[in-house]
Amino acid sequence: MSRDGRTVVVLGVLAVLAGVLTATLFVGGTAAVGSDDASSGGALETNAVQSSTTAVSEPAADVPVPEPGDEYYEAAAPDGSWISYINPRDEYRSPYLGDGSGKICVTLVNEAGEPVVGESVPNTTATVPTGDELEWHSGADPMVVEYSLTDNYDQPLDSDQFGTVSELPQGDGYMDSHCIEMHGQPEDGTIEYGEVEIDGEHADDVEVVGYIQQAHEAWDTDVDPLEDAESYEEAGGGWTYKTDGSHGQAVVVLQLAGEVDGSSDEPEERTESTTENSTESNESSEDDAGVDDDDGVNGDNETDDDASDGGTGDDGSDDADGLPGFGVGAAVVALAAIAVAVSRRP
């Protein structure tokens, strides 16, 4: 064959080699991309389950605060510093001993931290000891709150203790607490309360989050019932009135803790299942690799170990899924050798 003919042959062989190599890389790369997409898709599905809305055993109560002219609207400060709503459990001491006033409240929230009226925990009571200083008050000594509030009180929620809104000096515009109010205490008097006790049919479904105590003209509602609640000891268990600070209040924060129908346990189970499947897949890949080694691709144990280390990526997947195999590489080398040999013949 003439040199020109051999050159044409060589060029033809090289073109075939380039086509084979390109196709192989394309197929291998596509397989790798497909594998990555499948993996990330599973992760996205798991994350979507984990970020689902918190399931609740009782929906939030939706009780707007009374507006001027409503039955339970009382008054607002001329300077806009406070607003007051009529509470049927608001009483004045007789004889009246001074300007000391205040509240003791109980707030029950659902699993999402939203105020509820306790329809999911009927025949359950929260009892707050109040002692001799409030024995004159019909709702005290002790203060007992019976759930559900809608079944036991004409005005189930009577105070807006938490949140803020620009239209109101206090609160977020929705009732969230059940309170007793007391007036006529001496301005140097002390109000004490004990730790809340939960009893009744669903006592195990109610947890005590803590206590939020404010004294001495403190009307701050820009607090979170869950994040700002403290232990009984930290809150103080009571307050002493001052002449220039004749108001005081304490809120006992409770939260529903019963079993919830929904996806609250599903994310953990789904994640565990995904992990198990991933582990099984990795073990299967390792077993397959061991079979290939036994077939004699690598001769000695040291080489086998090196190949095993090199064939597995940082993410635990087999590199063979994304790159051409050893057999294709050998074929390419062989064809290249033939092409070179043909080109050198006289």
mmCIF file of C-alpha atoms in Angstrom:
data_model
loop_
_atom_site.group_PDB
_atom_site.id
_atom_site.type_symbol
_atom_site.label_atom_id
_atom_site.label_comp_id
_atom_site.label_asym_id
_atom_site.label_seq_id
_atom_site.Cartn_x
_atom_site.Cartn_y
_atom_site.Cartn_z
ATOM 1 C CA MET A 1 0.000 0.000 0.000
ATOM 2 C CA SER A 2 1.348 3.463 -0.829
ATOM 3 C CA ARG A 3 2.191 5.976 1.888
ATOM 4 C CA ASP A 4 -0.800 8.103 0.872
ATOM 5 C CA GLY A 5 -3.085 5.109 1.211
ATOM 6 C CA ARG A 6 -1.703 4.269 4.614
ATOM 7 C CA THR A 7 -2.210 7.869 5.681
ATOM 8 C CA VAL A 8 -5.858 7.713 4.687
ATOM 9 C CA VAL A 9 -6.268 4.480 6.643
ATOM 10 C CA VAL A 10 -4.635 5.997 9.740
ATOM 11 C CA LEU A 11 -6.831 9.049 9.564
ATOM 12 C CA GLY A 12 -9.895 6.848 9.214
ATOM 13 C CA VAL A 13 -8.932 4.733 12.201
ATOM 14 C CA LEU A 14 -8.275 7.844 14.315
ATOM 15 C CA ALA A 15 -11.687 9.248 13.329
ATOM 16 C CA VAL A 16 -13.357 6.029 14.445
ATOM 17 C CA LEU A 17 -11.424 6.123 17.706
ATOM 18 C CA ALA A 18 -12.516 9.719 18.333
ATOM 19 C CA GLY A 19 -16.146 8.830 17.667
ATOM 20 C CA VAL A 20 -16.056 5.827 19.982
ATOM 21 C CA LEU A 21 -14.379 7.789 22.754
ATOM 22 C CA THR A 22 -16.806 10.735 22.424
ATOM 23 C CA ALA A 23 -19.876 8.474 22.470
ATOM 24 C CA THR A 24 -18.567 6.563 25.466
ATOM 25 C CA LEU A 25 -17.853 9.699 27.432
ATOM 26 C CA PHE A 26 -21.278 11.115 26.542
ATOM 27 C CA VAL A 27 -23.081 7.981 27.665
ATOM 28 C CA GLY A 28 -21.016 7.762 30.861
ATOM 29 C CA GLY A 29 -21.532 11.460 31.630
ATOM 30 C CA THR A 30 -25.261 11.164 31.055
ATOM 31 C CA ALA A 31 -25.444 8.226 33.437
ATOM 32 C CA ALA A 32 -23.587 10.211 36.068
ATOM 33 C CA VAL A 33 -25.892 13.207 35.699
ATOM 34 C CA GLY A 34 -28.929 10.980 35.873
ATOM 35 C CA SER A 35 -27.606 9.389 39.037
ATOM 36 C CA ASP A 36 -26.974 12.768 40.677
ATOM 37 C CA ASP A 37 -30.442 14.012 39.749
ATOM 38 C CA ALA A 38 -32.068 10.969 41.246
ATOM 39 C CA SER A 39 -30.090 11.420 44.440
ATOM 40 C CA SER A 40 -30.901 15.118 44.809
ATOM 41 C CA GLY A 41 -34.539 14.441 43.969
ATOM 42 C CA GLY A 42 -34.789 12.084 46.929
ATOM 43 C CA ALA A 43 -33.199 14.700 49.177
ATOM 44 C CA LEU A 44 -35.619 17.367 47.993
ATOM 45 C CA GLU A 45 -38.548 15.097 48.717
ATOM 46 C CA THR A 46 -37.294 14.445 52.241
ATOM 47 C CA ASN A 47 -36.676 18.149 52.880
ATOM 48 C CA ALA A 48 -40.159 18.994 51.654
ATOM 49 C CA VAL A 49 -41.635 16.603 54.187
ATOM 50 C CA GLN A 50 -39.476 17.984 56.969
ATOM 51 C CA SER A 51 -40.493 21.578 56.216
ATOM 52 C CA SER A 52 -44.212 20.834 56.204
ATOM 53 C CA THR A 53 -46.464 22.959 58.385
ATOM 54 C CA THR A 54 -46.591 21.895 62.015
ATOM 55 C CA ALA A 55 -49.626 19.725 62.641
ATOM 56 C CA VAL A 56 -51.809 20.838 65.520
ATOM 57 C CA SER A 57 -54.369 18.988 67.612
ATOM 58 C CA GLU A 58 -56.477 22.152 67.964
ATOM 59 C CA PRO A 59 -56.699 25.172 65.630
ATOM 60 C CA ALA A 60 -55.923 28.639 66.902
ATOM 61 C CA ALA A 61 -58.682 30.630 68.555
ATOM 62 C CA ASP A 62 -59.772 33.614 66.454
ATOM 63 C CA VAL A 63 -61.243 36.122 68.920
ATOM 64 C CA PRO A 64 -60.707 39.775 67.887
ATOM 65 C CA VAL A 65 -60.373 42.317 70.680
ATOM 66 C CA PRO A 66 -63.502 44.398 71.422
ATOM 67 C CA GLU A 67 -63.718 47.715 69.603
ATOM 68 C CA PRO A 68 -65.203 50.958 70.982
ATOM 69 C CA GLY A 69 -68.923 50.439 71.374
ATOM 70 C CA ASP A 70 -68.627 46.666 71.891
ATOM 71 C CA GLU A 71 -69.950 45.080 75.084
ATOM 72 C CA TYR A 72 -66.525 44.213 76.458
ATOM 73 C CA TYR A 73 -64.632 47.350 75.412
ATOM 74 C CA GLU A 74 -63.722 49.429 78.476
ATOM 75 C CA ALA A 75 -61.322 52.332 77.925
ATOM 76 C CA ALA A 76 -57.995 53.511 76.517
ATOM 77 C CA ALA A 77 -55.442 55.938 77.904
ATOM 78 C CA PRO A 78 -55.675 59.462 76.456
ATOM 79 C CA ASP A 79 -51.965 59.323 75.655
ATOM 80 C CA GLY A 80 -52.369 55.926 73.959
ATOM 81 C CA SER A 81 -50.211 54.087 76.482
ATOM 82 C CA TRP A 82 -52.723 51.359 77.339
ATOM 83 C CA ILE A 83 -56.078 49.878 76.426
ATOM 84 C CA SER A 84 -58.497 47.960 78.645
ATOM 85 C CA TYR A 85 -61.242 45.416 77.998
ATOM 86 C CA ILE A 86 -63.980 44.480 80.462
ATOM 87 C CA ASN A 87 -63.365 41.173 82.215
ATOM 88 C CA PRO A 88 -66.221 39.474 84.114
ATOM 89 C CA ARG A 89 -63.589 38.187 86.555
ATOM 90 C CA ASP A 90 -62.438 41.743 87.333
ATOM 91 C CA GLU A 91 -63.170 42.550 90.994
ATOM 92 C CA TYR A 92 -62.515 45.307 93.539
ATOM 93 C CA ARG A 93 -61.470 44.598 97.088
ATOM 94 C CA SER A 94 -63.862 45.684 99.824
ATOM 95 C CA PRO A 95 -62.780 47.494 101.788
ATOM 96 C CA TYR A 96 -60.693 49.233 99.173
ATOM 97 C CA LEU A 97 -57.131 49.521 100.529
ATOM 98 C CA GLY A 98 -55.240 51.312 97.781
ATOM 99 C CA ASP A 99 -54.512 51.595 94.077
ATOM 100 C CA GLY A 100 -52.695 48.287 93.750
ATOM 101 C CA SER A 101 -54.091 46.312 90.792
ATOM 102 C CA GLY A 102 -53.061 43.483 88.564
ATOM 103 C CA LYS A 103 -53.768 40.236 86.756
ATOM 104 C CA ILE A 104 -53.061 36.545 87.012
ATOM 105 C CA CYS A 105 -53.606 34.838 83.655
ATOM 106 C CA VAL A 106 -53.349 31.430 82.024
ATOM 107 C CA THR A 107 -52.560 31.040 78.328
ATOM 108 C CA LEU A 108 -52.904 27.719 76.498
ATOM 109 C CA VAL A 109 -51.235 27.393 73.092
ATOM 110 C CA ASN A 110 -51.236 24.575 70.540
ATOM 111 C CA GLU A 111 -48.204 22.757 69.116
ATOM 112 C CA ALA A 112 -47.546 25.706 66.777
ATOM 113 C CA GLY A 113 -47.606 28.235 69.638
ATOM 114 C CA GLU A 114 -51.041 29.663 68.789
ATOM 115 C CA PRO A 115 -53.577 30.453 71.556
ATOM 116 C CA VAL A 116 -56.452 27.980 71.889
ATOM 117 C CA VAL A 117 -59.516 27.535 74.116
ATOM 118 C CA GLY A 118 -58.847 23.909 75.077
ATOM 119 C CA GLU A 119 -61.586 22.142 73.123
ATOM 120 C CA SER A 120 -59.151 19.251 72.604
ATOM 121 C CA VAL A 121 -58.599 18.828 76.377
ATOM 122 C CA PRO A 122 -62.088 18.919 77.940
ATOM 123 C CA ASN A 123 -62.599 18.132 81.617
ATOM 124 C CA THR A 124 -59.078 19.338 82.380
ATOM 125 C CA THR A 125 -58.202 22.069 84.886
ATOM 126 C CA ALA A 126 -55.265 24.369 85.557
ATOM 127 C CA THR A 127 -55.063 25.435 89.211
ATOM 128 C CA VAL A 128 -52.893 28.349 90.376
ATOM 129 C CA PRO A 129 -52.621 28.798 94.158
ATOM 130 C CA THR A 130 -52.983 32.478 95.145
ATOM 131 C CA GLY A 131 -52.947 32.509 98.929
ATOM 132 C CA ASP A 132 -54.590 34.648 101.578
ATOM 133 C CA GLU A 133 -53.913 38.009 99.932
ATOM 134 C CA LEU A 134 -56.570 37.238 97.309
ATOM 135 C CA GLU A 135 -59.020 35.208 99.364
ATOM 136 C CA TRP A 136 -61.572 38.009 98.916
ATOM 137 C CA HIS A 137 -61.583 37.517 95.142
ATOM 138 C CA SER A 138 -64.248 35.042 93.969
ATOM 139 C CA GLY A 139 -61.976 33.713 91.219
ATOM 140 C CA ALA A 140 -58.922 33.264 93.429
ATOM 141 C CA ASP A 141 -57.638 31.310 96.420
ATOM 142 C CA PRO A 142 -56.950 29.344 94.238
ATOM 143 C CA MET A 143 -57.488 30.446 90.643
ATOM 144 C CA VAL A 144 -58.970 27.511 88.710
ATOM 145 C CA VAL A 145 -59.251 27.500 84.908
ATOM 146 C CA GLU A 146 -61.542 24.836 83.439
ATOM 147 C CA TYR A 147 -61.244 23.569 79.863
ATOM 148 C CA SER A 148 -62.692 23.913 77.456
ATOM 149 C CA LEU A 149 -63.050 27.639 78.086
ATOM 150 C CA THR A 150 -65.990 27.905 75.686
ATOM 151 C CA ASP A 151 -67.983 25.398 77.750
ATOM 152 C CA ASN A 152 -67.313 27.011 81.117
ATOM 153 C CA TYR A 153 -67.171 30.795 80.662
ATOM 154 C CA ASP A 154 -69.296 33.474 79.026
ATOM 155 C CA GLN A 155 -66.106 35.225 77.950
ATOM 156 C CA PRO A 156 -63.541 32.437 77.377
ATOM 157 C CA LEU A 157 -60.613 34.705 76.437
ATOM 158 C CA ASP A 158 -60.586 38.146 78.011
ATOM 159 C CA SER A 159 -57.104 39.592 77.523
ATOM 160 C CA ASP A 160 -54.640 40.338 74.719
ATOM 161 C CA GLN A 161 -51.352 39.657 76.516
ATOM 162 C CA PHE A 162 -49.025 38.926 73.587
ATOM 163 C CA GLY A 163 -47.984 40.536 70.342
ATOM 164 C CA THR A 164 -48.071 44.045 68.896
ATOM 165 C CA VAL A 165 -49.893 45.862 66.127
ATOM 166 C CA SER A 166 -49.536 49.499 65.099
ATOM 167 C CA GLU A 167 -53.233 50.256 65.625
ATOM 168 C CA LEU A 168 -53.204 49.284 69.315
ATOM 169 C CA PRO A 169 -51.059 50.350 72.282
ATOM 170 C CA GLN A 170 -50.970 46.734 73.530
ATOM 171 C CA GLY A 171 -51.400 43.305 71.999
ATOM 172 C CA ASP A 172 -51.861 42.092 68.432
ATOM 173 C CA GLY A 173 -55.628 42.568 68.263
ATOM 174 C CA TYR A 174 -56.650 39.022 69.258
ATOM 175 C CA MET A 175 -57.554 37.677 72.683
ATOM 176 C CA ASP A 176 -55.150 35.021 73.921
ATOM 177 C CA SER A 177 -55.484 34.630 77.710
ATOM 178 C CA HIS A 178 -57.923 33.828 80.503
ATOM 179 C CA CYS A 179 -57.373 36.096 83.508
ATOM 180 C CA ILE A 180 -58.622 37.280 86.848
ATOM 181 C CA GLU A 181 -58.112 40.933 87.706
ATOM 182 C CA MET A 182 -57.878 42.423 91.186
ATOM 183 C CA HIS A 183 -58.095 46.019 92.316
ATOM 184 C CA GLY A 184 -57.995 47.782 95.673
ATOM 185 C CA GLN A 185 -54.816 46.266 97.049
ATOM 186 C CA PRO A 186 -52.580 48.384 99.287
ATOM 187 C CA GLU A 187 -49.845 50.080 97.314
ATOM 188 C CA ASP A 188 -47.191 48.373 99.417
ATOM 189 C CA GLY A 189 -48.960 45.016 99.396
ATOM 190 C CA THR A 190 -47.639 41.745 97.999
ATOM 191 C CA ILE A 191 -49.321 39.338 95.599
ATOM 192 C CA GLU A 192 -48.053 35.778 95.558
ATOM 193 C CA TYR A 193 -48.974 32.771 93.436
ATOM 194 C CA GLY A 194 -47.844 29.155 93.444
ATOM 195 C CA GLU A 195 -46.880 26.719 90.724
ATOM 196 C CA VAL A 196 -49.689 25.663 88.416
ATOM 197 C CA GLU A 197 -51.151 22.161 88.753
ATOM 198 C CA ILE A 198 -52.765 20.350 85.799
ATOM 199 C CA ASP A 199 -55.454 17.787 86.576
ATOM 200 C CA GLY A 200 -58.275 15.978 84.838
ATOM 201 C CA GLU A 201 -59.059 13.834 81.832
ATOM 202 C CA HIS A 202 -56.308 15.180 79.547
ATOM 203 C CA ALA A 203 -53.727 16.313 82.078
ATOM 204 C CA ASP A 204 -51.019 14.333 80.288
ATOM 205 C CA ASP A 205 -51.716 16.286 77.089
ATOM 206 C CA VAL A 206 -50.847 19.659 78.643
ATOM 207 C CA GLU A 207 -47.310 20.794 79.406
ATOM 208 C CA VAL A 208 -46.260 23.698 81.619
ATOM 209 C CA VAL A 209 -44.000 25.920 79.505
ATOM 210 C CA GLY A 210 -43.336 28.486 82.228
ATOM 211 C CA TYR A 211 -44.297 31.858 83.675
ATOM 212 C CA ILE A 212 -44.086 35.446 82.452
ATOM 213 C CA GLN A 213 -44.188 37.980 85.282
ATOM 214 C CA GLN A 214 -44.216 41.754 84.897
ATOM 215 C CA ALA A 215 -44.579 44.266 87.721
ATOM 216 C CA HIS A 216 -44.504 47.984 88.476
ATOM 217 C CA GLU A 217 -46.513 49.513 85.628
ATOM 218 C CA ALA A 218 -45.225 46.947 83.104
ATOM 219 C CA TRP A 219 -47.746 46.549 80.266
ATOM 220 C CA ASP A 220 -45.358 45.155 77.661
ATOM 221 C CA THR A 221 -47.033 42.719 75.238
ATOM 222 C CA ASP A 222 -44.071 42.531 72.856
ATOM 223 C CA VAL A 223 -43.143 39.153 74.306
ATOM 224 C CA ASP A 224 -43.420 35.595 73.047
ATOM 225 C CA PRO A 225 -45.346 33.160 75.253
ATOM 226 C CA LEU A 226 -42.968 30.290 74.468
ATOM 227 C CA GLU A 227 -39.591 31.970 74.098
ATOM 228 C CA ASP A 228 -39.965 34.390 77.018
ATOM 229 C CA ALA A 229 -41.549 32.052 79.574
ATOM 230 C CA GLU A 230 -39.314 31.282 82.562
ATOM 231 C CA SER A 231 -39.280 28.740 85.322
ATOM 232 C CA TYR A 232 -41.352 29.473 88.414
ATOM 233 C CA GLU A 233 -38.227 30.329 90.411
ATOM 234 C CA GLU A 234 -36.880 32.664 87.713
ATOM 235 C CA ALA A 235 -40.216 34.442 87.246
ATOM 236 C CA GLY A 236 -40.462 35.225 90.954
ATOM 237 C CA GLY A 237 -43.776 33.791 92.138
ATOM 238 C CA GLY A 238 -45.226 37.192 92.939
ATOM 239 C CA TRP A 239 -44.579 40.923 93.269
ATOM 240 C CA THR A 240 -44.858 43.788 95.752
ATOM 241 C CA TYR A 241 -46.709 46.910 94.727
ATOM 242 C CA LYS A 242 -44.980 50.286 94.753
ATOM 243 C CA THR A 243 -46.513 53.725 95.010
ATOM 244 C CA ASP A 244 -45.195 54.635 91.575
ATOM 245 C CA GLY A 245 -45.742 51.144 90.185
ATOM 246 C CA SER A 246 -49.156 49.949 91.285
ATOM 247 C CA HIS A 247 -49.747 47.393 88.524
ATOM 248 C CA GLY A 248 -48.462 43.838 88.301
ATOM 249 C CA GLN A 249 -49.275 40.733 86.298
ATOM 250 C CA ALA A 250 -48.233 37.147 85.753
ATOM 251 C CA VAL A 251 -49.131 34.743 82.941
ATOM 252 C CA VAL A 252 -48.871 30.972 83.240
ATOM 253 C CA VAL A 253 -48.072 29.520 79.799
ATOM 254 C CA LEU A 254 -49.322 26.024 78.933
ATOM 255 C CA GLN A 255 -48.952 24.080 75.681
ATOM 256 C CA LEU A 256 -50.773 21.134 74.152
ATOM 257 C CA ALA A 257 -48.531 18.098 73.993
ATOM 258 C CA GLY A 258 -50.850 15.316 72.910
ATOM 259 C CA GLU A 259 -50.327 12.968 69.966
ATOM 260 C CA VAL A 260 -51.166 14.675 66.690
ATOM 261 C CA ASP A 261 -52.608 13.058 63.592
ATOM 262 C CA GLY A 262 -50.517 14.222 60.652
ATOM 263 C CA SER A 263 -46.917 14.346 59.486
ATOM 264 C CA SER A 264 -45.192 15.252 62.768
ATOM 265 C CA ASP A 265 -43.477 11.826 62.948
ATOM 266 C CA GLU A 266 -43.245 11.280 59.186
ATOM 267 C CA PRO A 267 -40.079 13.311 58.476
ATOM 268 C CA GLU A 268 -38.030 11.252 60.955
ATOM 269 C CA GLU A 269 -39.349 7.960 59.537
ATOM 270 C CA ARG A 270 -38.851 9.111 55.950
ATOM 271 C CA THR A 271 -35.309 10.262 56.689
ATOM 272 C CA GLU A 272 -34.505 6.958 58.402
ATOM 273 C CA SER A 273 -35.892 5.025 55.429
ATOM 274 C CA THR A 274 -33.851 7.109 52.996
ATOM 275 C CA THR A 275 -30.706 6.483 55.024
ATOM 276 C CA GLU A 276 -31.329 2.727 55.107
ATOM 277 C CA ASN A 277 -31.857 2.611 51.336
ATOM 278 C CA SER A 278 -28.665 4.595 50.781
ATOM 279 C CA THR A 279 -26.719 2.231 53.052
ATOM 280 C CA GLU A 280 -28.069 -0.838 51.260
ATOM 281 C CA SER A 281 -27.164 0.691 47.900
ATOM 282 C CA ASN A 282 -23.589 1.399 49.024
ATOM 283 C CA GLU A 283 -23.212 -2.111 50.434
ATOM 284 C CA SER A 284 -24.494 -3.550 47.148
ATOM 285 C CA SER A 285 -21.983 -1.477 45.172
ATOM 286 C CA GLU A 286 -19.159 -2.657 47.418
ATOM 287 C CA ASP A 287 -20.218 -6.285 46.945
ATOM 288 C CA ASP A 288 -20.278 -5.848 43.157
ATOM 289 C CA ALA A 289 -16.822 -4.311 43.253
ATOM 290 C CA GLY A 290 -15.585 -7.287 45.242
ATOM 291 C CA VAL A 291 -16.900 -9.688 42.581
ATOM 292 C CA ASP A 292 -15.070 -7.766 39.850
ATOM 293 C CA ASP A 293 -11.837 -7.970 41.842
ATOM 294 C CA ASP A 294 -12.294 -11.716 42.301
ATOM 295 C CA ASP A 295 -12.643 -12.078 38.540
ATOM 296 C CA GLY A 296 -8.988 -11.164 38.238
ATOM 297 C CA VAL A 297 -8.979 -7.592 36.969
ATOM 298 C CA ASN A 298 -6.409 -6.803 39.647
ATOM 299 C CA GLY A 299 -3.819 -9.359 40.499
ATOM 300 C CA ASP A 300 -2.649 -8.783 44.072
ATOM 301 C CA ASN A 301 -4.316 -7.583 47.250
ATOM 302 C CA GLU A 302 -2.375 -4.339 47.406
ATOM 303 C CA THR A 303 -3.511 -3.405 43.910
ATOM 304 C CA ASP A 304 -7.073 -4.362 44.817
ATOM 305 C CA ASP A 305 -7.012 -1.985 47.801
ATOM 306 C CA ASP A 306 -5.652 0.836 45.686
ATOM 307 C CA ALA A 307 -8.273 0.274 43.020
ATOM 308 C CA SER A 308 -11.011 0.213 45.643
ATOM 309 C CA ASP A 309 -9.830 3.532 47.052
ATOM 310 C CA GLY A 310 -9.657 5.107 43.622
ATOM 311 C CA GLY A 311 -12.957 3.723 42.358
ATOM 312 C CA THR A 312 -15.130 5.273 45.062
ATOM 313 C CA GLY A 313 -15.826 9.019 45.127
ATOM 314 C CA ASP A 314 -16.018 11.206 48.195
ATOM 315 C CA ASP A 315 -19.792 10.768 48.218
ATOM 316 C CA GLY A 316 -19.505 6.981 48.436
ATOM 317 C CA SER A 317 -20.623 6.304 44.832
ATOM 318 C CA ASP A 318 -18.741 4.151 42.328
ATOM 319 C CA ASP A 319 -16.830 6.259 39.777
ATOM 320 C CA ALA A 320 -17.570 3.615 37.136
ATOM 321 C CA ASP A 321 -21.120 4.943 36.979
ATOM 322 C CA GLY A 322 -19.900 8.254 35.592
ATOM 323 C CA LEU A 323 -16.762 7.386 33.541
ATOM 324 C CA PRO A 324 -15.880 4.825 30.820
ATOM 325 C CA GLY A 325 -14.881 1.380 32.069
ATOM 326 C CA PHE A 326 -11.475 -0.299 31.897
ATOM 327 C CA GLY A 327 -12.483 -2.430 28.868
ATOM 328 C CA VAL A 328 -13.233 0.583 26.675
ATOM 329 C CA GLY A 329 -9.908 2.188 27.572
ATOM 330 C CA ALA A 330 -8.030 -0.973 26.613
ATOM 331 C CA ALA A 331 -9.825 -1.144 23.248
ATOM 332 C CA VAL A 332 -8.929 2.465 22.461
ATOM 333 C CA VAL A 333 -5.260 1.840 23.264
ATOM 334 C CA ALA A 334 -5.210 -1.294 21.077
ATOM 335 C CA LEU A 335 -6.730 0.460 18.073
ATOM 336 C CA ALA A 336 -4.284 3.335 18.447
ATOM 337 C CA ALA A 337 -1.373 0.872 18.432
ATOM 338 C CA ILE A 338 -2.658 -0.753 15.225
ATOM 339 C CA ALA A 339 -2.967 2.652 13.566
ATOM 340 C CA VAL A 340 0.593 3.548 14.470
ATOM 341 C CA ALA A 341 1.898 0.182 13.190
ATOM 342 C CA VAL A 342 0.134 0.584 9.864
ATOM 343 C CA SER A 343 1.467 4.095 9.389
ATOM 344 C CA ARG A 344 5.086 2.913 9.870
ATOM 345 C CA ARG A 345 5.008 0.130 7.304
ATOM 346 C CA PRO A 346 7.049 0.888 4.099
#
